[in-house]
Every structure is written in structure tokens, then in C-alpha cells.
mmCIF file of C-alpha atoms in Angstrom:
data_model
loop_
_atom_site.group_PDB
_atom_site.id
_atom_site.type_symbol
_atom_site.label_atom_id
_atom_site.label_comp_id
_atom_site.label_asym_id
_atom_site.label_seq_id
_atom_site.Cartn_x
_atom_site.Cartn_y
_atom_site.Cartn_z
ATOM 1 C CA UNK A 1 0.000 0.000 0.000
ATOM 2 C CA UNK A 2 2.970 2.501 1.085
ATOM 3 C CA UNK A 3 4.571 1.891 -2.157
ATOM 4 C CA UNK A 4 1.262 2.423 -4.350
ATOM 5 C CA UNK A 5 1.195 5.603 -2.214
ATOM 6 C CA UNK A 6 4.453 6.719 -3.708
ATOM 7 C CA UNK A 7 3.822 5.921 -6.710
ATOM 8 C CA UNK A 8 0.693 8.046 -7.119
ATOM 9 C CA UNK A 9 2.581 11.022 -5.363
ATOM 10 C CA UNK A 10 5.594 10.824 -7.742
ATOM 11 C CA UNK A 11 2.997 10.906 -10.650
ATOM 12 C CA UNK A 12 1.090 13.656 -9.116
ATOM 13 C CA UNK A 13 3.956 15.033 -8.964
ATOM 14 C CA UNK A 14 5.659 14.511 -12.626
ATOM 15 C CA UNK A 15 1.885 16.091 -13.349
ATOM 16 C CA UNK A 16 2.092 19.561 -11.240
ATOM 17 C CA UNK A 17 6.150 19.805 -12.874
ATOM 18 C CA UNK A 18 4.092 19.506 -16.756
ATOM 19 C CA UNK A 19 1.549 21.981 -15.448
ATOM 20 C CA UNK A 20 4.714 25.091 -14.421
ATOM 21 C CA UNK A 21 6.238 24.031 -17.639
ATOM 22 C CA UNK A 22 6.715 26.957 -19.686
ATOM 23 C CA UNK A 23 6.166 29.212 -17.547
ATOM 24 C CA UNK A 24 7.709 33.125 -17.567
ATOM 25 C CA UNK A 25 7.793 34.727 -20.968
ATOM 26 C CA UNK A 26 8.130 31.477 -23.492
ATOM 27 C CA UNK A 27 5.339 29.343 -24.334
ATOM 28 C CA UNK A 28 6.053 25.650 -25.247
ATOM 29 C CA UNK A 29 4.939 24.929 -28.542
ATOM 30 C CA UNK A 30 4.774 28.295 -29.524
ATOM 31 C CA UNK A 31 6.587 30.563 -32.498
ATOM 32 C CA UNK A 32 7.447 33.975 -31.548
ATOM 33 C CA UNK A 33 8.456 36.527 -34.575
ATOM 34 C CA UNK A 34 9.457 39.804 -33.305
ATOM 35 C CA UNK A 35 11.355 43.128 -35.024
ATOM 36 C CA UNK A 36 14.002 44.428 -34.078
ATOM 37 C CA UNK A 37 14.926 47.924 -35.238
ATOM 38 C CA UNK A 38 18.524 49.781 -34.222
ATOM 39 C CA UNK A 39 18.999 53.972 -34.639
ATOM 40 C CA UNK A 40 22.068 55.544 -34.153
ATOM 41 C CA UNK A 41 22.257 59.791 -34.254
ATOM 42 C CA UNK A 42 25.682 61.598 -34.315
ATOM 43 C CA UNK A 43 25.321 64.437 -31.585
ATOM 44 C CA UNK A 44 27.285 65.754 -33.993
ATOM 45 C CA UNK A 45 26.724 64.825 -37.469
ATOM 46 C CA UNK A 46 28.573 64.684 -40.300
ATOM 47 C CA UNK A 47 28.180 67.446 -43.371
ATOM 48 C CA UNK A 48 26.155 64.807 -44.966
ATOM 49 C CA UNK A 49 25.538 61.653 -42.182
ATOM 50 C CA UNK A 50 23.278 62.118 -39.219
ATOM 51 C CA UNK A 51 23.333 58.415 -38.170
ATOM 52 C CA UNK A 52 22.534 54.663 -38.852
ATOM 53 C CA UNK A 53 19.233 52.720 -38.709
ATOM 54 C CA UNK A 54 18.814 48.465 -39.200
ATOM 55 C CA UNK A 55 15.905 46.931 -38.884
ATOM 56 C CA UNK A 56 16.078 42.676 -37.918
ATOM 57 C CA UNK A 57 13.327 39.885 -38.227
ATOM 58 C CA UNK A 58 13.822 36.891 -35.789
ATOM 59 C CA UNK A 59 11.761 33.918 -35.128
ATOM 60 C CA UNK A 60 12.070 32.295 -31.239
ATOM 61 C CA UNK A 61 10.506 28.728 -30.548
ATOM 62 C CA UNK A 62 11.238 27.313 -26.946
ATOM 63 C CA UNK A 63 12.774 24.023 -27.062
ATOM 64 C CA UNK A 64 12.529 23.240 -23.484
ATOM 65 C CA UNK A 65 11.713 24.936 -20.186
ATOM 66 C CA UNK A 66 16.051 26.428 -20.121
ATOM 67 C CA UNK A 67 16.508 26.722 -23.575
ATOM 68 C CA UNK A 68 15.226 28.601 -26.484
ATOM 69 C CA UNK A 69 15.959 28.432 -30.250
ATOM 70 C CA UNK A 70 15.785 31.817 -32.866
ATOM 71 C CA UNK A 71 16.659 32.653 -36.118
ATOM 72 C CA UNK A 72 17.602 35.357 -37.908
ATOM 73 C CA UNK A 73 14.970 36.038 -40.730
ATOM 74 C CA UNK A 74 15.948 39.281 -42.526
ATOM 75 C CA UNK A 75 17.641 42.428 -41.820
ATOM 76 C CA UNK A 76 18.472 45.474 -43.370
ATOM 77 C CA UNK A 77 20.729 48.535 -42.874
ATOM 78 C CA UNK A 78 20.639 51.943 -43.843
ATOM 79 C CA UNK A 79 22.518 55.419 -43.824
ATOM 80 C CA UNK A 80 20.195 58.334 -42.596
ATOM 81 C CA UNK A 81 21.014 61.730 -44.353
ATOM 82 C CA UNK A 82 20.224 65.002 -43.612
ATOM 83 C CA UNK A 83 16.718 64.567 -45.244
ATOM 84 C CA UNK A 84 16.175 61.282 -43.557
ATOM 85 C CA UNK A 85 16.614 59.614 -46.819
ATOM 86 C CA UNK A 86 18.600 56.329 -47.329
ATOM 87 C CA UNK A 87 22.160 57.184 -49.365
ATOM 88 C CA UNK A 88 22.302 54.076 -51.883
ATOM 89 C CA UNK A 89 25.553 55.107 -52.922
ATOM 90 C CA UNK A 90 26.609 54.116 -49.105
ATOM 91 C CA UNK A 91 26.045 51.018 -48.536
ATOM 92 C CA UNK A 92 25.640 49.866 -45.257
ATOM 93 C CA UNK A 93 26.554 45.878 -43.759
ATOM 94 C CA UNK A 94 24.055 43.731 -43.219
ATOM 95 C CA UNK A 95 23.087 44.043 -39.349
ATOM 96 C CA UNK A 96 23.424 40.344 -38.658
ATOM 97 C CA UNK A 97 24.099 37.247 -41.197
ATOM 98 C CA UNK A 98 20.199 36.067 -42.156
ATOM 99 C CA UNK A 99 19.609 32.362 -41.692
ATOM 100 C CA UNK A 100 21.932 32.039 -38.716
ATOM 101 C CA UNK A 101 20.706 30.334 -35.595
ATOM 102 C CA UNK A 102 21.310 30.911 -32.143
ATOM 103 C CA UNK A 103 20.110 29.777 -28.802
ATOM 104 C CA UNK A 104 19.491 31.450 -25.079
ATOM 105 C CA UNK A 105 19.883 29.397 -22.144
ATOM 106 C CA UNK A 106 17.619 30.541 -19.160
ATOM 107 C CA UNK A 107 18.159 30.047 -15.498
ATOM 108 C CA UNK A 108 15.320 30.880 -13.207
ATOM 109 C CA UNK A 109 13.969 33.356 -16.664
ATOM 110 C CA UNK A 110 16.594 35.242 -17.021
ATOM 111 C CA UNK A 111 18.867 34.802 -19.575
ATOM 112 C CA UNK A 112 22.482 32.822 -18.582
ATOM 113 C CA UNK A 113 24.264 32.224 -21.733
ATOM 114 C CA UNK A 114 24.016 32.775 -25.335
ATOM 115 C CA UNK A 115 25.415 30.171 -28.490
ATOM 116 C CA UNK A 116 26.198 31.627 -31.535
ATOM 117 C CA UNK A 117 26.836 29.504 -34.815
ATOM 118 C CA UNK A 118 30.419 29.208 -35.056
ATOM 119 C CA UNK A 119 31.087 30.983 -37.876
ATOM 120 C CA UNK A 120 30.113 34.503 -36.860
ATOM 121 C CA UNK A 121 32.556 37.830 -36.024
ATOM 122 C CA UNK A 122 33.116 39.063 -32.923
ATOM 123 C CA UNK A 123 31.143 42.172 -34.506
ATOM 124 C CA UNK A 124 28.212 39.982 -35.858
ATOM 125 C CA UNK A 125 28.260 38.059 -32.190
ATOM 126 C CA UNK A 126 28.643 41.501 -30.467
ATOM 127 C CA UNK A 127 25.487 42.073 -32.396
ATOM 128 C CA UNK A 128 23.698 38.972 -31.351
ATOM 129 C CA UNK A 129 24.270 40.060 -27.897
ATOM 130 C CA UNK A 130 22.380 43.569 -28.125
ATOM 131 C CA UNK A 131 19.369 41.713 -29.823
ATOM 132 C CA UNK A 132 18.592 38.929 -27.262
ATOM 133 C CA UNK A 133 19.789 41.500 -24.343
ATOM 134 C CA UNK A 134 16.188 42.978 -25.106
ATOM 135 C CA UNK A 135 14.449 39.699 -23.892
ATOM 136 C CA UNK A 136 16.640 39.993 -20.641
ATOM 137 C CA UNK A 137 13.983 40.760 -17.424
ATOM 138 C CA UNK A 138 14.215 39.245 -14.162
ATOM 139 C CA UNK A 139 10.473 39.149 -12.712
ATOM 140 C CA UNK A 140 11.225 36.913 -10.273
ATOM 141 C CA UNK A 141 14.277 38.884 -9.129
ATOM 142 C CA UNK A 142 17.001 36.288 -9.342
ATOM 143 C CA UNK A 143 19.892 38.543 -9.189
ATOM 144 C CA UNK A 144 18.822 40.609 -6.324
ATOM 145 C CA UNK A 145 20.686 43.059 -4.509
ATOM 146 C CA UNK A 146 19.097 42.665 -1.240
ATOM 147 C CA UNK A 147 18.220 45.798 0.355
ATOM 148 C CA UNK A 148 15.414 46.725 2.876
ATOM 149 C CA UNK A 149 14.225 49.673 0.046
ATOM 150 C CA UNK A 150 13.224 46.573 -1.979
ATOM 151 C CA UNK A 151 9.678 45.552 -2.869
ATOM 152 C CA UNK A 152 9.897 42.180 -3.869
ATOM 153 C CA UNK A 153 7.815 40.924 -6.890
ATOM 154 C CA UNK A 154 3.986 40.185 -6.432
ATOM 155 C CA UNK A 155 2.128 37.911 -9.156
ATOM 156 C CA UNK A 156 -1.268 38.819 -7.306
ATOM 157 C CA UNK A 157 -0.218 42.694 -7.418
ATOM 158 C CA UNK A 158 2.184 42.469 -10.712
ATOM 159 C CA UNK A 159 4.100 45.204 -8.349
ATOM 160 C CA UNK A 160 7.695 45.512 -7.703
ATOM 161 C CA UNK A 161 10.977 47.910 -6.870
ATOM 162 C CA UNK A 162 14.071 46.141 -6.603
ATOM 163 C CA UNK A 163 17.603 46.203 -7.660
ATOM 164 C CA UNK A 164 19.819 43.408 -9.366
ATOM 165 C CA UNK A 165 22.834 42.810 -10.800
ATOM 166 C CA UNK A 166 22.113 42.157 -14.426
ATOM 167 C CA UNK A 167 24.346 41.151 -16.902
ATOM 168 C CA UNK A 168 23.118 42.389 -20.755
ATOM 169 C CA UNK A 169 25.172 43.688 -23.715
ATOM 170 C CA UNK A 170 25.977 46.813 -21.521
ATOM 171 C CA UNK A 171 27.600 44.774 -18.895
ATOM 172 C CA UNK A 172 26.965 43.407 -15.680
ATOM 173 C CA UNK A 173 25.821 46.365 -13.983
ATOM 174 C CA UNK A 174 23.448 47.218 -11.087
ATOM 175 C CA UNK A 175 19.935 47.191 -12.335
ATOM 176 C CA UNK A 176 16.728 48.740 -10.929
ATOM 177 C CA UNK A 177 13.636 47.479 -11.487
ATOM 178 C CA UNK A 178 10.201 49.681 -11.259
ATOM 179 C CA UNK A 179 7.049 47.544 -12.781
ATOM 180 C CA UNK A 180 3.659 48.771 -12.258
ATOM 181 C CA UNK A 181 0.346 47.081 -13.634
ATOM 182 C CA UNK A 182 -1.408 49.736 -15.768
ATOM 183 C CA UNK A 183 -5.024 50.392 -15.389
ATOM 184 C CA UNK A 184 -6.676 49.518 -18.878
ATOM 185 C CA UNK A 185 -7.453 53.363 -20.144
ATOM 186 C CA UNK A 186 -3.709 54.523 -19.550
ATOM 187 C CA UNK A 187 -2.036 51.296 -21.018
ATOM 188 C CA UNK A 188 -4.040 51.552 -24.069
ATOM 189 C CA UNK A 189 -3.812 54.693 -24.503
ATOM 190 C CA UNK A 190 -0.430 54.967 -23.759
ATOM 191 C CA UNK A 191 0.967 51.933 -25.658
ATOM 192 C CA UNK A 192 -2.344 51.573 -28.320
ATOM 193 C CA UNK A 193 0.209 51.584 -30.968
ATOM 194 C CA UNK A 194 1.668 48.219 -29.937
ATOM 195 C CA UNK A 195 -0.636 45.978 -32.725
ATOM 196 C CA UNK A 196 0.231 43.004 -30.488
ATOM 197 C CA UNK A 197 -1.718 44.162 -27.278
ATOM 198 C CA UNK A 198 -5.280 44.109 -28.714
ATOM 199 C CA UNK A 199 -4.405 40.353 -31.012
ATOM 200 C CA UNK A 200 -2.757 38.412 -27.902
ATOM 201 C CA UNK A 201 -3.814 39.771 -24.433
ATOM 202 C CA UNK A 202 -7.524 40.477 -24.551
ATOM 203 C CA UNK A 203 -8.312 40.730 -21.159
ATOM 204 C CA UNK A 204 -4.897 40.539 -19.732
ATOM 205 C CA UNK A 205 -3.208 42.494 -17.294
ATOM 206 C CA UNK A 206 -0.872 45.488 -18.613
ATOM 207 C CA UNK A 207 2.554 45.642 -16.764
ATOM 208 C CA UNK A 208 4.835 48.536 -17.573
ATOM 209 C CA UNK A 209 8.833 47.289 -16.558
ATOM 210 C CA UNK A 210 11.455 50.092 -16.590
ATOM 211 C CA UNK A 211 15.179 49.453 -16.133
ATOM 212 C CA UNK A 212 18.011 51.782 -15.317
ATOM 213 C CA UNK A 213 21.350 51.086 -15.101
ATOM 214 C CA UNK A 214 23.538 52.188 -12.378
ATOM 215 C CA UNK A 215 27.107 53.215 -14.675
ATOM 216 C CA UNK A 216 28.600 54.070 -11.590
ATOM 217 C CA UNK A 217 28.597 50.273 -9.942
ATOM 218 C CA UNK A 218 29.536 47.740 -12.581
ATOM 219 C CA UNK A 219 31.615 44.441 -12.400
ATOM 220 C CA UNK A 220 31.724 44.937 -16.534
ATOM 221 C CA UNK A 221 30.931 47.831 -18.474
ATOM 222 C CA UNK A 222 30.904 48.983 -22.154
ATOM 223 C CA UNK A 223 31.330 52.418 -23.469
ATOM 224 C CA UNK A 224 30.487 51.502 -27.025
ATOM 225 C CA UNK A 225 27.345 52.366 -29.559
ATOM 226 C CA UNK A 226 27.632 48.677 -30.871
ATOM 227 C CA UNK A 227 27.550 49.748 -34.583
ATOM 228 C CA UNK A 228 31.298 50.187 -34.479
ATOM 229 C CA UNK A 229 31.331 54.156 -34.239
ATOM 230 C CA UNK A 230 33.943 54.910 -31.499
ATOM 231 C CA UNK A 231 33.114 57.045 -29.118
ATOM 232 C CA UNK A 232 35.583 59.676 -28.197
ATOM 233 C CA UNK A 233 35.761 58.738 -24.638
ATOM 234 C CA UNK A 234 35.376 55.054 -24.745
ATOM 235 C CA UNK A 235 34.178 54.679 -20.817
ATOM 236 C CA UNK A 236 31.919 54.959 -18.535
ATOM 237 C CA UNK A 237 32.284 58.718 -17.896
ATOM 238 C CA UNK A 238 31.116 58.980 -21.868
ATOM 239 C CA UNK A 239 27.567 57.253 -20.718
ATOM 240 C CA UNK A 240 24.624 59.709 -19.783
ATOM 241 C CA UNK A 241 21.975 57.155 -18.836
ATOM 242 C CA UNK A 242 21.099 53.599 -20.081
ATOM 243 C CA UNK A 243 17.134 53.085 -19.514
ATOM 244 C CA UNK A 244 14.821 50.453 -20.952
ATOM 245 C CA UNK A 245 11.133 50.143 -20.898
ATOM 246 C CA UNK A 246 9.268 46.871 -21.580
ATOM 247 C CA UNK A 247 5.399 46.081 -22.018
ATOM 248 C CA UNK A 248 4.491 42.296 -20.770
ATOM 249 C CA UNK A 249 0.902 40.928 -20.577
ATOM 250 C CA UNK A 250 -0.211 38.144 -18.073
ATOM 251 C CA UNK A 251 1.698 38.176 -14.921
ATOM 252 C CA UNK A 252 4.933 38.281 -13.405
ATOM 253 C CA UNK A 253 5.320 34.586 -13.336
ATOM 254 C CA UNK A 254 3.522 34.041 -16.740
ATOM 255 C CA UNK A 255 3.841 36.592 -19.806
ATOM 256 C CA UNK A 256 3.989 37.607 -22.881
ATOM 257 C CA UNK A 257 6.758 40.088 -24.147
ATOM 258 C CA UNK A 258 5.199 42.671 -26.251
ATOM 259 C CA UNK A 259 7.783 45.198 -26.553
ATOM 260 C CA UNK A 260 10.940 46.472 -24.947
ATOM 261 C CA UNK A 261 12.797 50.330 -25.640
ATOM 262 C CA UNK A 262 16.215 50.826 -24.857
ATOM 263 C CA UNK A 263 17.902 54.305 -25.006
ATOM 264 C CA UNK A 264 21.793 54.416 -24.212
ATOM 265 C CA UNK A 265 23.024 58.136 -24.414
ATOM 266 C CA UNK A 266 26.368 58.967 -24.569
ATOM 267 C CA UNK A 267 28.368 62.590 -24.651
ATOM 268 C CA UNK A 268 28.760 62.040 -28.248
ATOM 269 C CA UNK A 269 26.203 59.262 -30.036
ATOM 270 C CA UNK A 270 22.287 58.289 -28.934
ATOM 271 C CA UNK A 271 21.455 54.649 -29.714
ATOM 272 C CA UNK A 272 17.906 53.559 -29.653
ATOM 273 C CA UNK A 273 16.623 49.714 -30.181
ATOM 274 C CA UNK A 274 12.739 48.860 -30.077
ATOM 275 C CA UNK A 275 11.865 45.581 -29.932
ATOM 276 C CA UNK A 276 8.452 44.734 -30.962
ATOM 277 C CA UNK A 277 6.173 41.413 -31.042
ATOM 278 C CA UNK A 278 4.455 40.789 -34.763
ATOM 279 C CA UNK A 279 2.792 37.955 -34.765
ATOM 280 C CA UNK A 280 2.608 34.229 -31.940
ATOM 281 C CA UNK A 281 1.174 30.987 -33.063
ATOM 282 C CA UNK A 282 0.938 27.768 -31.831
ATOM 283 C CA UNK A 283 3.124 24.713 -33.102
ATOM 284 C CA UNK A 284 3.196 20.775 -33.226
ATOM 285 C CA UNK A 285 5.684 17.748 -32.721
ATOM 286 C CA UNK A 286 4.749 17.356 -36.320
ATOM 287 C CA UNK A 287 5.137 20.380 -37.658
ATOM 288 C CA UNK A 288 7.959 20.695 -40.206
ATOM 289 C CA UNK A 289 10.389 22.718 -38.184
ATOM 290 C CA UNK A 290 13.976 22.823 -38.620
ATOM 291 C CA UNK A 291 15.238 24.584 -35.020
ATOM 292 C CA UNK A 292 18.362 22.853 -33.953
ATOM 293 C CA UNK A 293 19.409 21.283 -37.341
ATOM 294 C CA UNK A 294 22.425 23.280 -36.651
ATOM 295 C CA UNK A 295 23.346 22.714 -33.414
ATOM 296 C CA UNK A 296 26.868 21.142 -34.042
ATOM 297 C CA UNK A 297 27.945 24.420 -35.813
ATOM 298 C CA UNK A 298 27.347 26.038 -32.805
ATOM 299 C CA UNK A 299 29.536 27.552 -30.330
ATOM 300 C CA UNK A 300 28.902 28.735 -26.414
ATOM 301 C CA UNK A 301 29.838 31.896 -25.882
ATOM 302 C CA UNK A 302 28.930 32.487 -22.600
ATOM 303 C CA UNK A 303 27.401 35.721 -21.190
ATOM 304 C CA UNK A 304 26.044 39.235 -23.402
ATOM 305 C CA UNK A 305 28.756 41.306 -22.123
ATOM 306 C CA UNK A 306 29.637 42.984 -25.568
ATOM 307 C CA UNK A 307 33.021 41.549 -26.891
#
């Protein structure tokens, strides 16, 4: 009888370890297409250049509950001119290589390590790092700094204030965290323009997540604009402010990623990168997918910290 006993409670609980699968921001069986879209502005432009814009389709599909699989789709680059008109006598490189896969390895949701296929530069991989550092949020504050200030996260409230030490293409830099659940009339009216709201979270909470990093307290820190324009004081005293703001939908345990804006301001360049959800759909085991066809040409390497 004892040992039917544990039998059932092993199943039940093989069964309650299927129902948390998935959980956080990645749905199993799902395909997630976002676009990804890179400015640059010279504080002080050129007679004819005023900066650089690239624009980046990706697909994500979670493979398992740690590690999830994207690819490159298409991407595009472009020099902005004084009348905001591409210059197709400069051409631009291509953001990142289309076709390329990579993977993101999660622990506790937040994002531990990146693999890159092994062919890539250290400028294309330096790339890959500023893309997927977009999908970096700790909800469930896993890199905490404690503190008695902080307000721990709340999935009944979807309210926090906290501080971590997060580690994205900017480095691994104190963190703050302010998220606030929206009331329906200012989140829509607010963020109305984000198609994805209205198609995928009918009825779903609104939770506004802003991030600013701390320059001044870094284990790792880069001074650069990531599209290989030098800045003239390549540290941290050239940084102004690095901020983010990202739109989820659900709760802080469960969510969706809608979008995420990230604004790093220097003395001499401004960089902005929106991130933006276009379309989720539901996949099958039989589905012809070809996610990890490639994973011997890939290579581990390690955290975002740009290269």
C-alpha cells in the first residue's frame, strides 16, 4: 500500500512539474516573430551623415523549459542623411548574417548564456548580444541586490521595486527594477500603438517594466554604440543614462513580451533599439520545423557582455 502511495505522489507530482512548464515569458509549442529595429544619431553629425538605422526579423521557438531556439529572418541597414533619406551610394553591412541560428539558455527566466553559430565575427556576435539582451527581465528577481528599500515581486499585485545585478550587452551592472500594472485606459492609450496588445492579451493584465542602469557600480561595463562608431571617450564617464522600458501581458510569473525600448546616451552618439512582437502561433511535434538542425555548428559563448 505505502509503495502504491508513492507511486501516485511521484505521478502527481511529474503532473504539477508539466503543469509550471513553460512558464515566464516562453510558451512551449509556440513561435514567436518579433522586429528588431537599431537607430544611431551623431550628436554631432557629419556634413552629410546624421546616423545609422537596421531593422532585424527573428523567429524564437522554446525548445525546453532552459533553452530557447531563434533565427535570424531578414535584416536590413541603412545610412540616414540630412533629409532622412537612405544614401544608396553608401552602402551599409548587413546588421546580422540572415539564416543564422542561435540559442538562449535561461536560469530561473533570465537569460544565462548565449550560443552563436560558429562561424560569426566578434562584430556579428557583439550584435547577437544587443538583440537577445532585449528579452533579458528578471520578474522573479534572481539577481537581487538585497536591500530593505526593496519591494519584492507580487504575481497577485504584478508590483515591484528592486535592484539586481544584471548582466546584458551593456555589462553586468546594477539594475533597478520599477514595474507597475497599468489600469486599462492609460495602457491603451499609452501603448495603443503596440498591434500586439489588442491580437494576444484580450483581457490581460498590462505591466509597464522600466530598467536603469547604475554606470557608476559595474563588475563589466561597455562604453560603445555597438555599430562600431567609437566614441571619443570610450568609458563609462562617456555614458549619460542607459534606460529600458518593456510592455508584458499576463503576470509576473507568466507573460507575454510585447515590446521592450532601450535608449543608451552617450556625450557624443544616442542609440535607440525597439523591440516589438508581430505575430505568436501555436506549433506541433509534427510540424515541419527545422530549429536545432544546426546545433553542431554552434559555439557557447557564454554571457552578453559585448566583446
Amino acid at each position: 500500500m505505502l509503495q502504491q502511495i508513492m507511486k501516485w505522489s511521484c505521478f502527481l507530482a511529474l503532473i504539477s512539474i508539466g503543469l509550471v512548464a513553460g512558464e515566464g515569458a516562453w510558451k512551449h509549442d509556440h513561435e514567436y516573430k518579433y522586429r528588431f529595429v537599431y537607430k544611431t544619431f551623431l550628436k554631432e553629425p557629419t556634413s552629410k551623415i546624421l546616423g545609422f538605422v537596421s531593422s532585424v526579423g527573428l523567429t524564437i521557438h522554446p525548445q525546453t523549459d532552459r533553452v530557447l531556439i531563434g533565427r535570424i529572418t531578414d535584416a536590413s541597414s541603412k545610412i540616414l542623411t540630412h533629409d532622412q533619406t537612405p544614401d544608396e551610394r553608401d552602402s551599409v553591412p548587413t546588421f546580422v548574417p540572415i539564416g543564422k541560428q542561435f540559442k538562449f539558455f535561461l536560469k530561473n527566466g533570465v537569460i544565462d548564456s548565449l550560443s552563436v553559430d560558429r562561424t560569426l565575427t566578434t562584430t556579428e556576435i557583439n550584435r547577437m548580444k544587443l538583440i537577445v539582451s532585449q528579452f533579458q527581465v528578471d520578474t522573479k528577481a534572481e539577481n537581487v541586490i538585497e536591500s530593505m528599500n526593496n519591494h519584492l515581486p507580487d504575481a497577485n499585485t504584478n508590483n515591484a521595486l528592486y535592484t539586481t545585478m544584471e548582466t546584458t550587452v551593456s555589462g553586468t551592472c546594477e539594475t533597478s527594477y520599477d514595474i507597475s500594472r497599468l489600469p486599462e485606459y492609460l495602457a491603451y492609450a499609452n501603448y495603443g500603438s503596440i498591434a500586439s496588445l489588442s491580437r494576444y492579451a484580450v483581457g490581460d493584465d498590462v505591466i509597464e517594466i522600466k530598467k536603469h542602469i547604475n554606470t557608476k557600480n559595474c563588475e563589466e561595463l561597455t562604453g560603445t554604440d555597438f555599430m562600431d562608431i567609437v566614441s571619443k571617450k570610450n568609458d563609462r564617464d562617456s555614458i549619460v543614462s542607459r534606460d529600458t522600458r518593456i510592455i508584458i501581458t499576463g503576470s509576473l510569473d507568466k507573460y507575454i513580451i510585447h515590446s521592450s525600448e532601450y535608449y543608451n546616451q552617450m556625450l557624443d552618439i544616442n542609440n535607440y533599439v525597439y523591440l516589438s512582437l508581430e505575430s505568436l502561433k501555436r506549433t506541433n511535434d509534427n510540424s515541419d520545423y527545422t530549429y536545432g538542425t544546426q546545433s553542431d555548428n554552434m559555439l557557447n559563448i557564454g554571457n552578453l557582455v559585448y566583446q
